[in-house]
Amino acid sequence: MMPSTRLGIRTTLTYALGITAIGLLVLPLAWVVTTSVRPLSEVTRTPPALLPETFTFDAYITLWREAPFGKYFANSAVVALATSALALAFSAGAAYSFARFRFRGARPILMVVVASQMMPGSSILIPLFQVVRTLNLLDTRSGLVLVYTGFAIPFCTWLLFGYFRSIPGELEEAALIDGCNRVQVLYHVVLPLAAPAVIAVGTFAFLVSWNEFLFAFVLGRDNAITLPVGLRAAFLGQYVNKYDQLFAASIIFSIPPVALFVALQKHFVQGLTSGAVKG
């Protein structure tokens, strides 16, 4: 077989496999989109139609009018943004301490912080529920923020630690000579230089709290119901499943993290790779 023929076959197979993989990834998303713009009677038809016969946006309108979707969306937004801010503030201070100061037991403590990330959340669900209830934070957004912040800090600290280690110490020494204290050095010198890692940390903390279901389901009952729990409570019932509204809400639910990742993709990837390799 000629080399050019073998090359053509390999190219064809590569494109075929790539198109197949993309199709398998896109097909579920396409099904969600098409289901959200067809009436419920058409959704439950057997066998289902591949493409909608009637296009309608009633599901998007109804979920805002009848279901407490706005409340769920607001809860998720507040919890996710607060978690990002707190996780960034605490992990930045911890990572800077590990990266710049030498004290007894620093390395074992850092290893314990990282190892805590490996513990499954379900293993501490019951004691964590007791703690939150004792603090009178059950069914509050503050309780969810504290829980999510605790789970986000270990990974955020490890990522920022690696990035802070890659920043030349001479820049900080120059700022200290000019009269800055350590806190000013961190927030005016180190964090601006570590902008990619800061963006990666903030994005990670946001996604952790935005997509989390288990703790939101256990710790939030009425006032602090977030979107992952709200989608199940509002659109999946004992007798009727509102699949059209469920899929419409799922699309709206996925827009903020997708938009965030697309807008910050360059900085997010750079922050992850730099924090993992350097240090």
Short mmCIF file of C-alpha atoms in Angstrom, two decimals:
data_model
loop_
_atom_site.label_atom_id
_atom_site.label_comp_id
_atom_site.label_asym_id
_atom_site.label_seq_id
_atom_site.Cartn_x
_atom_site.Cartn_y
_atom_site.Cartn_z
CA MET A 1 0.00 0.00 0.00
CA MET A 2 1.33 3.40 -0.97
CA PRO A 3 2.32 5.81 1.83
CA SER A 4 -0.11 8.40 0.49
CA THR A 5 -2.93 5.84 0.65
CA ARG A 6 -2.10 4.88 4.22
CA LEU A 7 -1.98 8.56 5.16
CA GLY A 8 -5.38 9.11 3.54
CA ILE A 9 -6.90 6.15 5.42
CA ARG A 10 -5.48 7.34 8.74
CA THR A 11 -6.79 10.86 8.10
CA THR A 12 -10.23 9.55 7.20
CA LEU A 13 -10.38 7.34 10.29
CA THR A 14 -9.22 10.22 12.49
CA TYR A 15 -11.91 12.54 11.18
CA ALA A 16 -14.54 9.80 11.45
CA LEU A 17 -13.65 9.08 15.07
CA GLY A 18 -13.56 12.79 15.87
CA ILE A 19 -16.96 13.43 14.29
CA THR A 20 -18.42 10.42 16.11
CA ALA A 21 -17.06 11.59 19.45
CA ILE A 22 -18.38 15.12 18.91
CA GLY A 23 -21.75 13.72 17.90
CA LEU A 24 -21.98 11.64 21.07
CA LEU A 25 -21.15 14.71 23.15
CA VAL A 26 -23.49 17.07 21.35
CA LEU A 27 -26.48 14.72 21.03
CA PRO A 28 -27.59 14.91 24.71
CA LEU A 29 -27.28 18.70 24.69
CA ALA A 30 -29.24 18.91 21.43
CA TRP A 31 -31.96 16.72 22.92
CA VAL A 32 -32.22 18.98 25.98
CA VAL A 33 -32.47 22.10 23.79
CA THR A 34 -35.10 20.64 21.46
CA THR A 35 -37.14 19.28 24.37
CA SER A 36 -37.22 22.68 26.04
CA VAL A 37 -38.86 24.29 22.97
CA ARG A 38 -41.63 21.73 22.39
CA PRO A 39 -44.94 21.33 24.28
CA LEU A 40 -45.19 18.77 27.08
CA SER A 41 -47.69 16.68 25.13
CA GLU A 42 -45.09 16.22 22.42
CA VAL A 43 -42.35 15.46 24.93
CA THR A 44 -44.26 12.53 26.44
CA ARG A 45 -45.28 11.08 23.09
CA THR A 46 -44.21 7.49 22.33
CA PRO A 47 -42.10 7.08 20.30
CA PRO A 48 -40.54 10.54 20.71
CA ALA A 49 -39.87 12.67 17.66
CA LEU A 50 -36.28 13.58 16.94
CA LEU A 51 -37.15 17.19 16.05
CA PRO A 52 -40.00 19.23 17.54
CA GLU A 53 -43.08 19.61 15.39
CA THR A 54 -44.17 22.73 17.26
CA PHE A 55 -41.71 25.31 18.55
CA THR A 56 -42.76 27.13 21.70
CA PHE A 57 -41.00 29.02 24.47
CA ASP A 58 -43.83 28.56 26.96
CA ALA A 59 -41.58 26.45 29.20
CA TYR A 60 -39.11 29.31 29.64
CA ILE A 61 -41.93 31.76 30.43
CA THR A 62 -43.84 29.43 32.75
CA LEU A 63 -40.89 28.45 34.93
CA TRP A 64 -40.28 32.11 35.79
CA ARG A 65 -43.97 32.86 36.40
CA GLU A 66 -45.25 29.80 38.24
CA ALA A 67 -42.22 28.00 39.70
CA PRO A 68 -40.00 29.75 42.28
CA PHE A 69 -37.16 29.58 39.78
CA GLY A 70 -36.06 33.15 40.44
CA LYS A 71 -35.66 32.41 44.15
CA TYR A 72 -33.58 29.31 43.44
CA PHE A 73 -31.42 31.20 40.95
CA ALA A 74 -30.82 34.04 43.41
CA ASN A 75 -29.88 31.60 46.17
CA SER A 76 -27.38 29.82 43.93
CA ALA A 77 -25.88 33.10 42.72
CA VAL A 78 -25.46 34.52 46.23
CA VAL A 79 -24.02 31.29 47.63
CA ALA A 80 -21.63 30.76 44.71
CA LEU A 81 -20.31 34.33 44.69
CA ALA A 82 -19.91 34.44 48.47
CA THR A 83 -18.12 31.08 48.44
CA SER A 84 -15.72 32.31 45.74
CA ALA A 85 -14.89 35.47 47.69
CA LEU A 86 -14.35 33.72 51.02
CA ALA A 87 -12.41 30.80 49.55
CA LEU A 88 -10.14 33.19 47.69
CA ALA A 89 -9.53 35.36 50.76
CA PHE A 90 -8.69 32.48 53.12
CA SER A 91 -6.74 30.37 50.62
CA ALA A 92 -4.66 33.35 49.48
CA GLY A 93 -3.52 34.06 53.03
CA ALA A 94 -2.84 30.40 53.78
CA ALA A 95 -0.99 29.78 50.51
CA TYR A 96 1.16 32.88 50.97
CA SER A 97 2.11 31.78 54.48
CA PHE A 98 3.15 28.32 53.27
CA ALA A 99 5.04 29.75 50.30
CA ARG A 100 6.99 32.53 52.02
CA PHE A 101 7.39 31.65 55.71
CA ARG A 102 9.39 28.82 57.25
CA PHE A 103 7.87 27.38 60.40
CA ARG A 104 7.86 24.02 62.12
CA GLY A 105 5.45 21.51 60.61
CA ALA A 106 4.66 23.58 57.52
CA ARG A 107 4.98 20.72 55.06
CA PRO A 108 2.93 18.18 57.10
CA ILE A 109 0.22 20.77 57.66
CA LEU A 110 0.09 21.48 53.94
CA MET A 111 -0.17 17.76 53.22
CA VAL A 112 -3.03 17.45 55.70
CA VAL A 113 -4.81 20.36 54.00
CA VAL A 114 -4.48 18.67 50.61
CA ALA A 115 -5.42 15.23 51.99
CA SER A 116 -8.65 16.65 53.41
CA GLN A 117 -9.77 17.22 49.83
CA MET A 118 -9.77 13.45 49.29
CA MET A 119 -12.38 12.80 51.99
CA PRO A 120 -15.83 12.16 50.48
CA GLY A 121 -18.45 14.63 51.59
CA SER A 122 -20.97 11.91 52.44
CA SER A 123 -18.65 10.57 55.16
CA ILE A 124 -19.01 13.76 57.22
CA LEU A 125 -22.55 14.65 56.25
CA ILE A 126 -24.17 13.70 59.58
CA PRO A 127 -21.68 15.47 61.91
CA LEU A 128 -21.66 18.46 59.59
CA PHE A 129 -25.45 18.60 59.76
CA GLN A 130 -25.25 18.58 63.56
CA VAL A 131 -22.72 21.42 63.57
CA VAL A 132 -24.76 23.57 61.19
CA ARG A 133 -27.92 22.97 63.20
CA THR A 134 -26.15 23.83 66.47
CA LEU A 135 -24.99 27.12 64.93
CA ASN A 136 -28.60 27.88 63.89
CA LEU A 137 -27.51 28.03 60.26
CA LEU A 138 -29.75 25.26 58.98
CA ASP A 139 -31.76 26.29 55.91
CA THR A 140 -29.73 29.47 55.48
CA ARG A 141 -27.49 30.64 52.69
CA SER A 142 -24.80 31.45 55.26
CA GLY A 143 -24.66 27.80 56.32
CA LEU A 144 -24.20 26.63 52.74
CA VAL A 145 -21.51 29.26 52.14
CA LEU A 146 -19.51 28.12 55.16
CA VAL A 147 -19.74 24.46 54.15
CA TYR A 148 -18.78 25.07 50.54
CA THR A 149 -15.94 27.38 51.56
CA GLY A 150 -14.53 24.66 53.78
CA PHE A 151 -14.50 22.21 50.89
CA ALA A 152 -13.01 24.70 48.40
CA ILE A 153 -10.17 26.05 50.54
CA PRO A 154 -7.84 22.98 50.42
CA PHE A 155 -7.60 22.79 46.62
CA CYS A 156 -7.48 26.58 46.29
CA THR A 157 -4.66 26.76 48.84
CA TRP A 158 -2.64 24.10 47.03
CA LEU A 159 -3.07 25.79 43.66
CA LEU A 160 -2.12 29.25 44.93
CA PHE A 161 0.80 27.82 46.88
CA GLY A 162 2.40 26.50 43.70
CA TYR A 163 1.85 29.79 41.89
CA PHE A 164 3.12 31.97 44.74
CA ARG A 165 6.31 29.92 44.86
CA SER A 166 6.99 30.85 41.22
CA ILE A 167 6.88 34.62 41.92
CA PRO A 168 10.37 36.10 42.52
CA GLY A 169 10.88 37.08 46.14
CA GLU A 170 12.87 40.17 45.09
CA LEU A 171 9.65 41.91 44.09
CA GLU A 172 8.26 41.50 47.58
CA GLU A 173 11.52 42.61 49.17
CA ALA A 174 11.42 45.80 47.12
CA ALA A 175 7.86 46.48 48.29
CA LEU A 176 8.86 45.85 51.92
CA ILE A 177 11.75 48.31 51.58
CA ASP A 178 9.29 50.91 50.22
CA GLY A 179 7.27 50.61 53.43
CA CYS A 180 4.63 47.97 52.66
CA ASN A 181 3.72 45.40 55.27
CA ARG A 182 3.10 41.74 54.45
CA VAL A 183 -0.65 42.18 53.94
CA GLN A 184 -0.07 45.05 51.52
CA VAL A 185 2.56 43.03 49.69
CA LEU A 186 0.10 40.16 49.29
CA TYR A 187 -2.81 42.22 47.99
CA HIS A 188 -0.91 44.86 45.98
CA VAL A 189 2.03 42.87 44.61
CA VAL A 190 1.54 39.11 44.79
CA LEU A 191 -2.14 38.75 43.89
CA PRO A 192 -1.95 40.99 40.78
CA LEU A 193 1.00 38.95 39.55
CA ALA A 194 -0.91 35.74 40.30
CA ALA A 195 -4.04 36.86 38.44
CA PRO A 196 -4.36 33.62 36.38
CA ALA A 197 -4.23 31.49 39.53
CA VAL A 198 -6.65 33.82 41.32
CA ILE A 199 -9.11 33.51 38.43
CA ALA A 200 -8.71 29.72 38.42
CA VAL A 201 -9.32 29.56 42.18
CA GLY A 202 -12.37 31.80 42.00
CA THR A 203 -13.81 29.81 39.10
CA PHE A 204 -13.24 26.52 40.89
CA ALA A 205 -14.92 27.74 44.08
CA PHE A 206 -17.83 29.13 42.08
CA LEU A 207 -18.39 25.84 40.23
CA VAL A 208 -18.11 23.78 43.43
CA SER A 209 -20.97 25.67 45.06
CA TRP A 210 -23.01 26.22 41.89
CA ASN A 211 -23.27 22.53 40.96
CA GLU A 212 -23.35 20.91 44.42
CA PHE A 213 -26.48 18.90 45.28
CA LEU A 214 -25.96 16.68 48.34
CA PHE A 215 -25.26 19.32 51.00
CA ALA A 216 -27.78 21.73 49.48
CA PHE A 217 -30.41 18.99 49.65
CA VAL A 218 -29.70 18.16 53.29
CA LEU A 219 -28.96 21.64 54.67
CA GLY A 220 -31.49 23.66 52.67
CA ARG A 221 -35.20 23.00 53.14
CA ASP A 222 -37.13 26.09 52.09
CA ASN A 223 -35.34 29.43 52.31
CA ALA A 224 -31.94 28.25 51.07
CA ILE A 225 -32.95 25.92 48.23
CA THR A 226 -30.46 26.27 45.39
CA LEU A 227 -30.94 25.45 41.73
CA PRO A 228 -29.73 21.80 41.74
CA VAL A 229 -32.25 20.97 44.48
CA GLY A 230 -34.90 23.33 43.14
CA LEU A 231 -34.94 21.69 39.72
CA ARG A 232 -35.83 18.39 41.32
CA ALA A 233 -38.38 19.85 43.72
CA ALA A 234 -40.22 22.09 41.26
CA PHE A 235 -40.38 20.04 38.08
CA LEU A 236 -40.28 16.36 39.14
CA GLY A 237 -43.39 15.34 41.04
CA GLN A 238 -45.17 12.20 42.14
CA TYR A 239 -47.74 12.31 39.36
CA VAL A 240 -46.45 14.80 36.78
CA ASN A 241 -42.94 15.44 35.50
CA LYS A 242 -42.62 18.77 33.73
CA TYR A 243 -39.80 17.76 31.43
CA ASP A 244 -40.12 20.79 29.17
CA GLN A 245 -39.68 23.21 32.07
CA LEU A 246 -37.00 21.01 33.64
CA PHE A 247 -34.90 21.07 30.48
CA ALA A 248 -35.48 24.80 30.00
CA ALA A 249 -34.36 25.44 33.57
CA SER A 250 -31.34 23.17 33.03
CA ILE A 251 -30.24 25.26 30.06
CA ILE A 252 -30.54 28.49 32.07
CA PHE A 253 -28.74 26.79 34.95
CA SER A 254 -25.78 25.91 32.70
CA ILE A 255 -25.37 29.38 31.18
CA PRO A 256 -23.43 31.11 34.05
CA PRO A 257 -20.66 28.47 34.42
CA VAL A 258 -20.31 28.07 30.64
CA ALA A 259 -20.13 31.84 30.13
CA LEU A 260 -17.66 32.17 33.00
CA PHE A 261 -15.39 29.47 31.62
CA VAL A 262 -15.52 30.81 28.05
CA ALA A 263 -14.73 34.36 29.20
CA LEU A 264 -11.88 33.30 31.49
CA GLN A 265 -10.67 30.18 29.68
CA LYS A 266 -7.19 31.52 28.91
CA HIS A 267 -6.50 32.62 32.48
CA PHE A 268 -8.16 29.52 33.95
CA VAL A 269 -5.98 27.06 32.02
CA GLN A 270 -2.84 29.11 32.65
CA GLY A 271 -3.54 29.26 36.37
CA LEU A 272 -4.13 25.53 36.64
CA THR A 273 -1.00 24.52 34.70
CA SER A 274 1.27 27.05 36.40
CA GLY A 275 0.07 26.14 39.86
CA ALA A 276 0.50 22.44 39.18
CA VAL A 277 3.95 22.53 37.58
CA LYS A 278 5.83 25.32 39.29
CA GLY A 279 6.78 25.50 42.92
#
